[in-house]
CSV table of C-alpha atoms in Angstrom, one decimal:
chain,number,residue,atom,x,y,z
U,16,MET,CA,125.8,85.0,91.4
U,17,LYS,CA,122.4,85.4,92.8
U,18,PHE,CA,119.6,86.5,90.2
U,19,SER,CA,116.0,87.8,90.5
U,20,ILE,CA,113.8,88.1,87.4
U,21,MET,CA,111.0,90.2,86.8
U,22,VAL,CA,108.4,89.6,84.0
U,23,ASN,CA,106.2,92.5,83.1
U,24,GLU,CA,104.5,91.3,79.9
U,25,ALA,CA,101.8,88.8,79.0
U,26,PRO,CA,102.9,85.4,77.1
U,27,TYR,CA,102.4,85.5,73.3
U,28,SER,CA,101.6,89.2,73.0
U,29,HIS,CA,105.1,89.8,74.0
U,30,GLN,CA,108.5,87.9,73.5
U,31,ALA,CA,109.5,89.2,77.0
U,32,ALA,CA,108.2,86.0,78.7
U,33,ASP,CA,109.8,83.9,76.4
U,34,THR,CA,113.4,85.6,76.8
U,35,ALA,CA,112.6,85.7,80.6
U,36,TYR,CA,112.4,81.9,80.5
U,37,HIS,CA,115.2,81.2,78.4
U,38,PHE,CA,117.4,83.6,80.7
U,39,ALA,CA,116.3,81.6,83.9
U,40,LYS,CA,117.2,78.5,82.2
U,41,ALA,CA,120.6,79.8,81.3
U,42,VAL,CA,121.1,81.3,84.9
U,43,LEU,CA,120.6,77.8,86.3
U,44,ALA,CA,122.5,76.0,83.7
U,45,GLN,CA,125.6,78.2,84.5
U,46,GLY,CA,125.4,77.2,88.2
U,47,HIS,CA,123.9,80.5,89.5
U,48,GLU,CA,121.3,81.0,91.9
U,49,LEU,CA,117.8,82.0,90.9
U,50,PHE,CA,116.3,83.7,94.0
U,51,ARG,CA,112.9,84.4,92.5
U,52,VAL,CA,110.9,85.1,89.4
U,53,PHE,CA,108.3,87.9,89.9
U,54,PHE,CA,105.5,88.5,87.7
U,55,TYR,CA,103.9,92.0,87.4
U,56,HIS,CA,101.6,94.1,85.0
U,57,ASP,CA,100.4,91.8,82.4
U,58,GLY,CA,103.1,89.5,83.1
U,59,VAL,CA,100.7,87.8,85.8
U,60,ASN,CA,99.1,86.1,82.7
U,61,ASN,CA,101.9,83.9,82.6
U,62,GLY,CA,100.5,82.1,85.6
U,63,THR,CA,97.1,81.1,84.3
U,64,ARG,CA,96.6,77.2,83.9
U,65,LEU,CA,93.7,77.7,81.6
U,66,ALA,CA,96.0,78.9,78.8
U,67,THR,CA,95.6,76.4,75.9
U,68,PRO,CA,97.9,77.3,73.1
U,69,PRO,CA,97.9,75.4,69.9
U,70,GLN,CA,99.9,72.1,70.0
U,71,ASP,CA,102.5,73.0,67.5
U,72,ASP,CA,103.6,76.1,69.5
U,73,ARG,CA,105.3,76.2,72.9
U,74,ASN,CA,103.3,76.2,76.2
U,75,VAL,CA,104.6,79.2,78.1
U,76,VAL,CA,102.6,78.8,81.2
U,77,ALA,CA,103.6,75.0,81.4
U,78,ARG,CA,107.1,75.7,80.7
U,79,TRP,CA,107.0,78.0,83.8
U,80,SER,CA,105.4,75.3,85.9
U,81,ALA,CA,108.1,72.6,84.9
U,82,LEU,CA,110.7,75.0,85.5
U,83,ALA,CA,109.4,75.5,89.2
U,84,GLN,CA,109.2,71.7,89.6
U,85,GLU,CA,112.4,70.6,88.2
U,86,SER,CA,114.4,73.4,89.8
U,87,ASP,CA,112.5,74.5,92.8
U,88,VAL,CA,112.2,78.1,91.4
U,89,ASP,CA,110.2,80.5,93.4
U,90,LEU,CA,107.3,81.9,90.8
U,91,VAL,CA,105.4,84.7,92.6
U,92,VAL,CA,102.4,86.3,91.1
U,93,CYS,CA,101.8,90.0,92.4
U,94,VAL,CA,98.3,89.8,94.1
U,95,ALA,CA,97.3,93.5,93.2
U,96,ALA,CA,98.0,93.0,89.6
U,97,ALA,CA,96.5,89.4,89.4
U,98,GLN,CA,93.2,90.6,90.9
U,99,ARG,CA,92.9,93.4,88.3
U,100,ARG,CA,93.3,90.7,85.5
U,101,GLY,CA,91.6,87.9,86.9
U,102,ILE,CA,94.3,85.5,88.1
U,103,ALA,CA,93.4,83.7,91.4
U,104,ASP,CA,94.4,80.8,93.4
U,105,VAL,CA,92.0,78.7,95.7
U,106,ASP,CA,92.5,81.2,98.5
U,107,GLU,CA,92.1,84.4,96.5
U,108,ALA,CA,88.9,83.0,94.7
U,109,ARG,CA,87.2,82.4,98.0
U,110,ARG,CA,88.4,85.6,99.7
U,111,ASN,CA,87.0,87.4,96.8
U,112,SER,CA,83.9,85.2,96.3
U,113,LYS,CA,84.8,84.0,92.8
U,114,ASP,CA,83.4,80.8,91.4
U,115,ALA,CA,86.7,79.6,90.1
U,116,ASP,CA,90.6,79.9,90.4
U,117,ASN,CA,93.2,79.5,87.6
U,118,LEU,CA,96.5,79.8,89.1
U,119,ALA,CA,99.1,77.2,87.6
U,120,PRO,CA,101.1,74.6,89.4
U,121,GLY,CA,104.3,76.0,90.8
U,122,PHE,CA,103.1,79.6,91.0
U,123,ARG,CA,102.0,81.3,94.2
U,124,ILE,CA,100.5,84.7,94.7
U,125,SER,CA,101.9,87.3,97.1
U,126,GLY,CA,102.6,90.9,97.3
U,127,LEU,CA,104.8,93.5,95.9
U,128,GLY,CA,106.9,93.2,98.9
U,129,GLN,CA,108.3,90.0,97.4
U,130,LEU,CA,109.5,92.0,94.7
U,131,ILE,CA,111.4,94.7,96.7
U,132,GLU,CA,112.9,91.6,98.6
U,133,ALA,CA,113.9,90.0,95.5
U,134,ALA,CA,115.8,93.0,94.3
U,135,ILE,CA,117.5,93.6,97.7
U,136,GLU,CA,118.5,89.9,98.0
U,137,ALA,CA,119.7,89.4,94.7
U,138,ASP,CA,122.9,90.5,93.0
U,139,ARG,CA,121.2,91.3,89.9
U,140,LEU,CA,117.5,92.1,89.3
U,141,VAL,CA,116.8,91.4,85.5
U,142,GLU,CA,113.5,92.9,84.2
U,143,PHE,CA,111.9,91.7,81.0
U,144,GLY,CA,109.5,93.8,79.4
U,145,ASP,CA,109.1,96.4,76.6
X,3,MET,CA,118.5,91.6,105.6
X,4,ALA,CA,121.5,92.9,103.2
X,5,ALA,CA,123.0,96.5,103.3
X,6,ILE,CA,120.8,99.3,102.1
X,7,LYS,CA,120.6,99.5,98.3
X,8,LYS,CA,120.2,102.5,96.0
X,9,MET,CA,117.1,101.9,94.0
X,10,MET,CA,115.8,104.2,91.3
X,11,TYR,CA,112.3,103.8,89.8
X,12,ILE,CA,112.3,104.9,86.3
X,13,ASN,CA,109.1,106.3,84.8
X,14,ARG,CA,109.1,106.6,81.0
X,15,THR,CA,105.2,106.3,80.3
X,16,ALA,CA,102.5,108.8,80.3
X,17,PRO,CA,100.0,108.5,83.3
X,18,HIS,CA,97.3,107.0,81.1
X,19,GLY,CA,97.1,105.0,78.0
X,20,THR,CA,99.0,102.2,79.7
X,21,VAL,CA,99.0,100.9,83.2
X,22,TYR,CA,102.8,101.1,83.8
X,23,ALA,CA,102.7,104.6,85.7
X,24,LEU,CA,100.0,103.3,88.0
X,25,GLU,CA,101.3,100.0,88.8
X,26,GLY,CA,104.9,101.4,88.9
X,27,LEU,CA,103.7,103.9,91.7
X,28,GLU,CA,102.4,101.2,93.6
X,29,VAL,CA,105.8,99.5,93.7
X,30,VAL,CA,107.3,102.6,94.9
X,31,LEU,CA,104.7,102.9,97.8
X,32,ILE,CA,105.0,99.5,99.1
X,33,GLY,CA,108.9,99.5,98.5
X,34,ALA,CA,109.1,102.5,100.9
X,35,ALA,CA,108.4,100.2,103.8
X,36,PHE,CA,111.9,98.4,103.1
X,37,GLU,CA,113.7,101.7,104.1
X,38,GLN,CA,116.2,101.5,101.0
X,39,ASP,CA,117.8,104.8,99.4
X,40,VAL,CA,115.2,105.2,97.0
X,41,SER,CA,114.7,107.8,94.1
X,42,MET,CA,112.4,108.3,91.2
X,43,ALA,CA,113.3,109.4,87.7
X,44,PHE,CA,111.0,110.9,85.2
X,45,MET,CA,111.7,111.0,81.5
X,46,ASP,CA,110.2,110.8,78.0
X,47,ASP,CA,106.4,110.8,78.6
X,48,GLY,CA,106.9,109.9,82.2
X,49,VAL,CA,107.4,113.7,82.8
X,50,PHE,CA,103.5,114.0,82.2
X,51,GLN,CA,103.0,111.9,85.3
X,52,LEU,CA,103.6,115.0,87.5
X,53,LEU,CA,101.6,117.4,85.6
X,54,LYS,CA,99.5,119.8,87.6
X,55,GLY,CA,95.6,119.9,87.3
X,56,GLN,CA,95.1,116.4,85.8
X,57,ASP,CA,91.3,115.4,85.2
X,58,ALA,CA,90.8,112.0,84.0
X,59,GLY,CA,87.1,112.1,84.6
X,60,ASP,CA,85.9,111.8,80.9
X,61,THR,CA,87.8,108.7,80.5
X,62,GLY,CA,86.4,106.8,83.5
X,63,ILE,CA,89.9,105.9,84.7
X,64,LYS,CA,91.0,106.7,88.1
X,65,ASN,CA,93.1,109.9,88.5
X,66,PHE,CA,96.0,108.8,90.6
X,67,ALA,CA,97.9,112.2,90.4
X,68,PRO,CA,97.1,113.2,93.7
X,69,THR,CA,98.9,110.0,95.2
X,70,TYR,CA,102.3,111.7,94.0
X,71,ARG,CA,101.8,114.1,96.9
X,72,ALA,CA,102.0,111.3,99.4
X,73,LEU,CA,105.5,110.4,98.2
X,74,GLY,CA,107.3,112.8,100.8
X,75,ASP,CA,105.4,111.1,103.7
X,76,TYR,CA,106.8,107.7,102.5
X,77,ASP,CA,110.4,109.0,102.6
X,78,VAL,CA,110.6,109.3,98.6
X,79,GLN,CA,112.3,112.5,98.5
X,80,LYS,CA,114.4,112.6,95.3
X,81,LEU,CA,112.3,113.0,92.2
X,82,TYR,CA,114.7,113.7,89.3
X,83,VAL,CA,113.0,115.0,86.1
X,84,ASP,CA,114.8,115.3,82.7
X,85,LYS,CA,115.0,118.7,81.7
X,86,VAL,CA,115.1,117.9,78.1
X,87,SER,CA,112.1,115.8,78.2
X,88,LEU,CA,110.2,118.7,79.8
X,89,GLN,CA,111.5,120.9,77.0
X,90,GLU,CA,110.6,118.6,74.3
X,91,ARG,CA,106.9,118.5,75.4
X,92,GLY,CA,106.7,122.3,75.9
X,93,LEU,CA,106.6,122.1,79.6
X,94,VAL,CA,108.2,123.9,82.5
X,95,LEU,CA,109.0,123.1,86.2
X,96,GLU,CA,106.0,125.2,87.0
X,97,ASP,CA,103.5,123.0,85.1
X,98,LEU,CA,104.3,120.2,87.5
X,99,GLN,CA,102.9,119.5,90.8
X,100,HIS,CA,104.7,121.2,93.8
X,101,LEU,CA,105.8,118.2,95.6
X,102,THR,CA,107.7,118.4,98.9
X,103,TYR,CA,109.1,116.4,101.7
X,104,GLU,CA,110.1,117.4,105.2
X,105,ASP,CA,113.9,117.3,106.1
X,106,GLU,CA,114.5,115.5,109.2
X,107,ASP,CA,118.0,116.8,109.3
X,108,GLU,CA,116.9,120.5,109.1
X,109,ASP,CA,114.2,120.6,111.7
X,110,TYR,CA,111.6,119.2,109.1
X,111,ALA,CA,111.9,122.0,106.8
X,112,GLU,CA,109.8,121.7,103.9
X,113,LYS,CA,111.9,121.2,100.5
X,114,PRO,CA,110.9,120.5,97.0
X,115,SER,CA,111.3,116.9,95.9
X,116,ILE,CA,111.6,117.7,92.2
X,117,ARG,CA,115.0,118.3,90.9
X,118,LEU,CA,115.5,119.2,87.1
X,119,VAL,CA,118.6,117.1,86.0
X,120,SER,CA,120.2,117.0,82.6
X,121,ARG,CA,120.5,113.8,80.7
X,122,GLN,CA,124.2,113.6,81.6
X,123,GLU,CA,123.4,114.1,85.5
X,124,LEU,CA,120.8,111.4,84.9
X,125,SER,CA,123.1,109.1,83.5
X,126,VAL,CA,125.6,109.4,86.5
X,127,LEU,CA,122.8,108.9,88.8
X,128,MET,CA,121.6,105.8,87.3
X,129,ASP,CA,125.2,104.5,87.1
X,130,GLN,CA,125.2,104.9,91.1
X,131,GLN,CA,122.2,102.7,91.6
X,132,ASP,CA,122.3,99.2,92.8
X,133,VAL,CA,118.7,98.5,91.3
X,134,LEU,CA,116.9,100.1,88.5
X,135,PHE,CA,113.1,99.4,88.1
X,136,ASN,CA,111.6,100.5,84.8
X,137,PHE,CA,108.1,101.3,84.3
């Protein structure tokens, strides 16, 4: 089966990001296809490489990056939601005249059309939030 | 592109207080370009999103209530409002904005987009969908 995942909450504040990650791992472990993970609302905060959680806790952002690298998962951060919350890649930072970028490896920034496409292309869109 | 899917955007939150209503509406407007079979459901505090005469001025937060009037032009024609959620909040249909769409099949006659439904009807509608978005 082909899955898409939507993550709507920030890491640490809400467990939704953790559950989404474990679900993504399970999807792949069971031999299913993961079409895309789309980060929306505060979920875009899953994509900041500046997150520095305590060493005795899980690193939510690094975990997503590792998943992208190991399993070639498409991690997409919504551009409009990201702009509101200060998440930017190199191009976005330049375009909006910012002095820094912070998008973590393995993520890319794109539009909401990617969410709709993820819903259309997948057999199941599974949403993680409150 | 796969066959047309039935997509419902479920709105459960008040227009202000959290960002879900605003960012949910943004998804609906972008999604309209994909020409799917789209509907919206308003339940719980989500029914407040459609209230007439909203004024967010003192909060300094953008009042996006007028944007709902554009939905008809985006071919978002089915807005299901949970009757019980309205009643629980002391509201009636007349408290909501008069939202309309033009029916292509009937010489572009203007028709109301909002349909009051029971929870039983809403549950049947949800069951018919391929995709449910929750905001």
